[in-house]
Amino acid sequence: MLVIRDKLCTGCRLCEQICSMEHHREVNPHLARIKIESKWPAEEKIIVCRQCKTQNCVKACPQKALSFDGYVKLDEKACDGCGQCLEACPFGYNLRNKNTGKPVFCDTCSGNYSCVSWCPAKAIRKGGA
Ligand code: SF4
Ligand code: SF4
């Protein structure tokens, strides 16, 4: 589970860059599975799947396209992009693949949690399950 501390985020967006590098080998924040929302003068908001215990997204999916095994896994073929999973998220997570319209979820970078390692402000950390 990811523990987020919005207050510590400086808005450097290194996490977005690292995430897109990990998954697509290119620096492109639009491809990242984490997003920093800036609404100055309010503090930054870190948008990422927390891998939370409720798993409301998994329960909400009418296509049974989601499963949970330490993180949310998407069956791309079963998903029709309806967005009910995102609407059910208690943290307001809402990131979709710009090309397919289907949701994207943090996959922990195979357990390496690259954003956690690289965030200089320690605004993202790995918590207990
Ligand atoms: S790397 Fe950390 S400080 Fe920088 S934008 Fe991401 S969460 Fe915020
Ligand atoms: S967008 Fe896909 S994963 Fe989400 S509820 Fe709809 S079918 Fe399920």
XYZ file of N, CA and C and ligand atoms in Angstrom:
403
model
N 0.842 -1.201 0.000
C 0.000 0.000 0.000
C 0.876 1.250 0.000
N 0.476 2.245 -0.768
C 1.241 3.491 -0.808
C 0.664 4.493 0.193
N 1.551 5.137 0.916
C 1.139 6.176 1.854
C 1.582 7.512 1.254
N 0.621 8.406 1.124
C 0.853 9.675 0.442
C 0.785 10.827 1.429
N 1.788 11.709 1.334
C 1.747 12.919 2.164
C 1.834 14.138 1.247
N 0.658 14.582 0.827
C 0.579 15.704 -0.115
C 1.343 16.929 0.376
N 1.299 17.148 1.669
C 1.910 18.358 2.242
C 3.411 18.439 1.965
N 4.065 17.282 1.851
C 5.510 17.273 1.643
C 5.912 17.476 0.188
N 4.965 17.246 -0.724
C 5.287 17.314 -2.154
C 5.648 18.746 -2.544
N 6.778 18.861 -3.271
C 7.241 20.183 -3.712
C 6.794 20.485 -5.139
N 6.178 19.486 -5.787
C 5.731 19.689 -7.164
C 6.828 19.527 -8.201
N 7.914 18.861 -7.836
C 9.035 18.705 -8.791
C 8.674 17.762 -9.937
N 7.733 16.865 -9.723
C 7.220 15.927 -10.728
C 8.231 14.882 -11.185
N 9.252 14.687 -10.398
C 10.221 13.636 -10.704
C 9.528 12.271 -10.735
N 8.552 12.075 -9.860
C 7.825 10.799 -9.798
C 7.145 10.487 -11.123
N 6.554 11.481 -11.760
C 5.883 11.256 -13.042
C 6.903 10.816 -14.093
N 8.056 11.461 -14.089
C 9.085 11.145 -15.085
C 9.639 9.742 -14.887
N 9.902 9.413 -13.635
C 10.456 8.091 -13.325
C 9.449 7.002 -13.697
N 8.180 7.239 -13.393
C 7.141 6.248 -13.682
C 7.041 5.991 -15.182
N 7.040 7.029 -15.988
C 6.936 6.826 -17.438
C 8.197 6.162 -17.979
N 9.338 6.473 -17.407
C 10.591 5.813 -17.819
C 10.518 4.320 -17.521
N 10.038 3.989 -16.337
C 9.957 2.583 -15.919
C 9.059 1.768 -16.845
N 7.939 2.354 -17.244
C 6.948 1.581 -17.989
C 7.040 1.746 -19.501
N 7.604 2.864 -19.967
C 7.604 3.122 -21.415
C 8.975 3.512 -21.962
N 9.979 3.529 -21.117
C 11.334 3.925 -21.524
C 11.348 5.300 -22.172
N 10.481 6.180 -21.757
C 10.550 7.563 -22.220
C 10.018 8.491 -21.127
N 10.582 9.696 -21.108
C 10.113 10.676 -20.128
C 8.889 11.359 -20.712
N 7.729 10.942 -20.256
C 6.475 11.494 -20.760
C 5.434 11.386 -19.649
N 5.253 12.457 -18.903
C 4.329 12.426 -17.766
C 2.927 11.965 -18.128
N 2.540 12.126 -19.404
C 1.196 11.692 -19.807
C 1.053 10.172 -19.755
N 2.180 9.473 -19.727
C 2.139 8.017 -19.687
C 2.309 7.476 -18.264
N 2.510 8.369 -17.309
C 2.793 7.941 -15.937
C 1.537 7.451 -15.231
N 1.750 6.609 -14.236
C 0.646 6.088 -13.427
C 0.541 6.853 -12.112
N 1.169 7.982 -12.084
C 1.096 8.897 -10.937
C 1.034 10.305 -11.519
N 0.272 11.169 -10.878
C 0.115 12.513 -11.425
C 0.094 13.525 -10.277
N 0.767 14.623 -10.491
C 0.746 15.700 -9.496
C -0.206 16.780 -9.987
N -1.226 17.041 -9.182
C -2.201 18.073 -9.536
C -1.830 19.334 -8.788
N -1.582 20.397 -9.537
C -1.223 21.668 -8.895
C -2.381 22.639 -9.028
N -2.845 23.109 -7.890
C -3.898 24.129 -7.918
C -3.456 25.262 -7.016
N -2.365 25.928 -7.437
C -1.782 26.986 -6.636
C -2.835 28.043 -6.296
N -2.903 28.548 -5.084
C -1.935 28.398 -3.994
C -2.194 27.191 -3.088
N -3.145 26.329 -3.436
C -3.354 25.128 -2.615
C -2.160 24.199 -2.791
N -1.989 23.278 -1.833
C -0.859 22.346 -1.923
C -1.039 21.368 -3.085
N 0.078 20.740 -3.504
C 0.009 19.755 -4.584
C -0.828 18.573 -4.105
N -1.472 17.912 -5.063
C -2.207 16.693 -4.741
C -1.594 15.556 -5.556
N -1.221 14.488 -4.867
C -0.584 13.354 -5.526
C -1.663 12.329 -5.869
N -1.853 12.107 -7.165
C -2.885 11.184 -7.635
C -2.213 9.861 -8.025
N -2.489 8.838 -7.258
C -1.915 7.517 -7.547
C -2.796 6.476 -6.872
N -2.863 5.280 -7.445
C -3.595 4.196 -6.796
C -2.861 3.821 -5.509
N -3.584 3.801 -4.393
C -2.934 3.534 -3.090
C -2.853 2.044 -2.772
N -3.455 1.226 -3.602
C -3.534 -0.215 -3.308
C -4.222 -0.426 -1.953
N -5.350 0.258 -1.785
C -6.001 0.292 -0.474
C -6.780 -0.990 -0.177
N -7.132 -1.127 1.081
C -7.796 -2.356 1.539
C -9.226 -2.491 1.032
N -9.894 -1.375 0.755
C -11.312 -1.474 0.361
C -11.474 -2.208 -0.967
N -10.525 -1.989 -1.846
C -10.592 -2.543 -3.213
C -11.961 -2.284 -3.842
N -12.471 -1.097 -3.595
C -13.778 -0.718 -4.156
C -13.792 -0.814 -5.675
N -12.650 -0.509 -6.288
C -12.577 -0.544 -7.749
C -12.814 -1.960 -8.256
N -12.189 -2.912 -7.610
C -12.331 -4.320 -8.025
C -13.788 -4.735 -7.907
N -14.417 -4.365 -6.781
C -15.822 -4.743 -6.547
C -16.762 -4.052 -7.531
N -16.406 -2.840 -7.957
C -17.328 -2.046 -8.779
C -17.328 -2.450 -10.242
N -16.324 -3.157 -10.675
C -16.197 -3.440 -12.115
C -17.246 -4.452 -12.590
N -18.152 -4.035 -13.483
C -19.184 -4.952 -13.965
C -18.624 -6.032 -14.887
N -17.439 -5.799 -15.421
C -16.847 -6.767 -16.366
C -15.895 -7.747 -15.669
N -15.728 -7.577 -14.370
C -14.757 -8.394 -13.618
C -13.367 -8.327 -14.263
N -13.010 -7.107 -14.664
C -11.724 -6.917 -15.345
C -10.584 -6.643 -14.368
N -10.928 -6.456 -13.099
C -9.902 -6.122 -12.116
C -9.727 -7.228 -11.088
N -8.496 -7.388 -10.669
C -8.198 -8.307 -9.567
C -7.134 -7.643 -8.703
N -6.931 -8.185 -7.516
C -5.965 -7.573 -6.603
C -4.998 -8.637 -6.104
N -3.729 -8.367 -6.328
C -2.689 -9.266 -5.832
C -1.514 -8.394 -5.382
N -1.755 -7.659 -4.304
C -0.751 -6.708 -3.844
C -0.892 -5.364 -4.545
N -1.439 -5.389 -5.725
C -1.792 -4.170 -6.472
C -2.926 -4.526 -7.426
N -3.548 -3.513 -8.010
C -4.703 -3.747 -8.874
C -4.221 -4.147 -10.271
N -4.708 -5.281 -10.727
C -4.332 -5.756 -12.056
C -5.530 -5.620 -12.990
N -5.267 -5.135 -14.188
C -6.329 -4.917 -15.179
C -6.227 -5.941 -16.297
N -7.354 -6.574 -16.584
C -7.453 -7.434 -17.766
C -7.914 -6.530 -18.911
N -6.971 -6.131 -19.741
C -7.245 -5.157 -20.816
C -8.361 -5.632 -21.743
N -8.390 -6.922 -21.995
C -9.390 -7.437 -22.942
C -10.794 -7.349 -22.361
N -10.920 -7.593 -21.065
C -12.244 -7.580 -20.441
C -12.752 -6.150 -20.209
N -11.845 -5.227 -20.014
C -12.235 -3.836 -19.688
C -12.826 -3.134 -20.909
N -13.954 -2.429 -20.682
C -14.540 -1.647 -21.781
C -14.419 -0.141 -21.540
N -13.682 0.222 -20.505
C -13.403 1.640 -20.258
C -14.555 2.412 -19.645
N -15.501 1.734 -19.021
C -16.699 2.417 -18.505
C -16.391 3.409 -17.380
N -15.318 3.166 -16.630
C -14.893 4.109 -15.594
C -15.550 3.915 -14.237
N -16.367 2.887 -14.085
C -17.040 2.691 -12.790
C -16.040 2.401 -11.672
N -14.935 1.773 -12.014
C -13.882 1.505 -11.019
C -13.333 2.817 -10.465
N -13.097 3.768 -11.350
C -12.517 5.040 -10.920
C -13.528 5.834 -10.087
N -14.779 5.771 -10.478
C -15.813 6.473 -9.700
C -15.917 5.908 -8.289
N -15.587 4.634 -8.119
C -15.715 3.977 -6.814
C -14.517 4.217 -5.901
N -13.439 4.766 -6.427
C -12.226 4.925 -5.619
C -12.417 5.957 -4.508
N -12.189 5.585 -3.249
C -12.394 6.529 -2.145
C -11.346 7.639 -2.115
N -10.271 7.485 -2.889
C -9.222 8.511 -2.919
C -9.297 9.393 -4.171
N -10.307 9.156 -4.986
C -10.453 9.991 -6.184
C -9.444 9.689 -7.271
N -8.919 8.474 -7.253
C -7.961 8.121 -8.295
C -8.676 8.084 -9.643
N -8.044 8.626 -10.690
C -8.799 8.772 -11.948
C -7.938 8.722 -13.214
N -6.780 8.090 -13.149
C -5.915 8.129 -14.332
C -6.284 7.049 -15.352
N -6.304 7.469 -16.596
C -6.610 6.558 -17.703
C -5.504 6.635 -18.740
N -5.372 5.564 -19.496
C -4.481 5.558 -20.643
C -5.078 6.500 -21.688
N -4.309 7.486 -22.120
C -4.845 8.504 -23.040
C -5.265 7.893 -24.376
N -4.641 6.799 -24.768
C -4.949 6.203 -26.065
C -6.152 5.269 -26.010
N -6.254 4.477 -24.933
C -7.317 3.466 -24.883
C -8.520 3.916 -24.056
N -8.329 4.905 -23.194
C -9.407 5.342 -22.303
C -9.593 4.413 -21.109
N -8.793 3.354 -21.060
C -8.913 2.399 -19.951
C -8.059 2.848 -18.773
N -8.455 2.470 -17.560
C -7.699 2.931 -16.390
C -6.301 2.313 -16.346
N -5.394 3.023 -15.715
C -4.049 2.486 -15.470
C -3.814 2.505 -13.962
N -3.116 1.491 -13.486
C -2.890 1.375 -12.043
C -1.410 1.155 -11.766
N -0.962 1.678 -10.650
C 0.410 1.439 -10.196
C 0.630 -0.062 -10.040
N 1.718 -0.552 -10.630
C 2.034 -1.982 -10.501
C 3.241 -2.206 -9.598
N 3.601 -1.227 -8.848
C 4.706 -1.231 -7.865
C 6.092 -1.342 -8.518
N 6.156 -1.231 -9.843
C 7.450 -1.417 -10.543
C 8.100 -2.730 -10.090
N 7.313 -3.797 -10.149
C 7.788 -5.126 -9.731
C 8.340 -5.116 -8.305
N 7.689 -4.354 -7.465
C 8.083 -4.307 -6.059
C 9.182 -3.292 -5.768
N 9.674 -2.606 -6.790
C 10.764 -1.631 -6.568
C 10.253 -0.252 -6.159
N 8.994 0.027 -6.429
C 8.400 1.327 -6.061
C 9.352 2.472 -6.424
N 9.565 2.659 -7.722
C 10.535 3.664 -8.164
C 10.203 5.076 -7.693
N 8.919 5.433 -7.680
C 8.567 6.794 -7.236
C 8.955 6.990 -5.770
N 8.778 5.935 -4.971
C 9.139 6.023 -3.548
C 10.652 6.248 -3.417
N 11.410 5.518 -4.224
C 12.861 5.625 -4.143
C 13.366 6.998 -4.592
N 12.713 7.557 -5.608
C 13.242 8.785 -6.215
C 12.681 10.065 -5.622
N 11.544 10.024 -4.975
C 10.951 11.272 -4.467
C 11.882 11.921 -3.447
N 12.439 13.087 -3.785
C 13.389 13.724 -2.879
C 12.737 14.264 -1.609
N 11.422 14.448 -1.656
C 10.721 15.035 -0.509
C 10.128 13.971 0.414
N 10.279 12.704 0.018
C 9.701 11.585 0.795
C 8.187 11.754 0.975
N 7.552 12.256 -0.091
C 6.108 12.472 -0.032
C 5.323 11.203 -0.333
N 6.002 10.207 -0.909
C 5.359 8.920 -1.201
C 6.162 7.868 -0.459
N 5.484 7.019 0.288
C 6.243 5.933 0.905
C 5.429 4.661 0.909
N 6.138 3.591 1.112
C 5.510 2.286 1.105
C 5.031 2.006 2.522
N 3.735 1.669 2.661
C 3.222 1.356 3.985
C 2.958 -0.132 4.117
N 2.357 -0.532 5.229
C 2.004 -1.940 5.425
C 0.831 -2.311 4.549
N 0.597 -3.631 4.408
C -0.505 -4.081 3.542
C -1.833 -3.760 4.179
S 8.783 13.333 -6.695
Fe 7.892 13.717 -4.676
S 8.119 15.948 -4.348
Fe 8.424 15.540 -6.523
S 6.368 15.854 -7.403
Fe 6.566 13.653 -7.003
S 5.690 13.400 -4.969
Fe 6.074 15.582 -5.213
S -13.237 0.905 -16.771
Fe -12.719 -1.265 -17.119
S -11.858 -1.944 -15.159
Fe -12.982 -0.046 -14.745
S -15.078 -0.692 -14.148
Fe -15.128 -0.307 -16.359
S -14.714 -2.294 -17.305
Fe -14.063 -2.447 -15.147
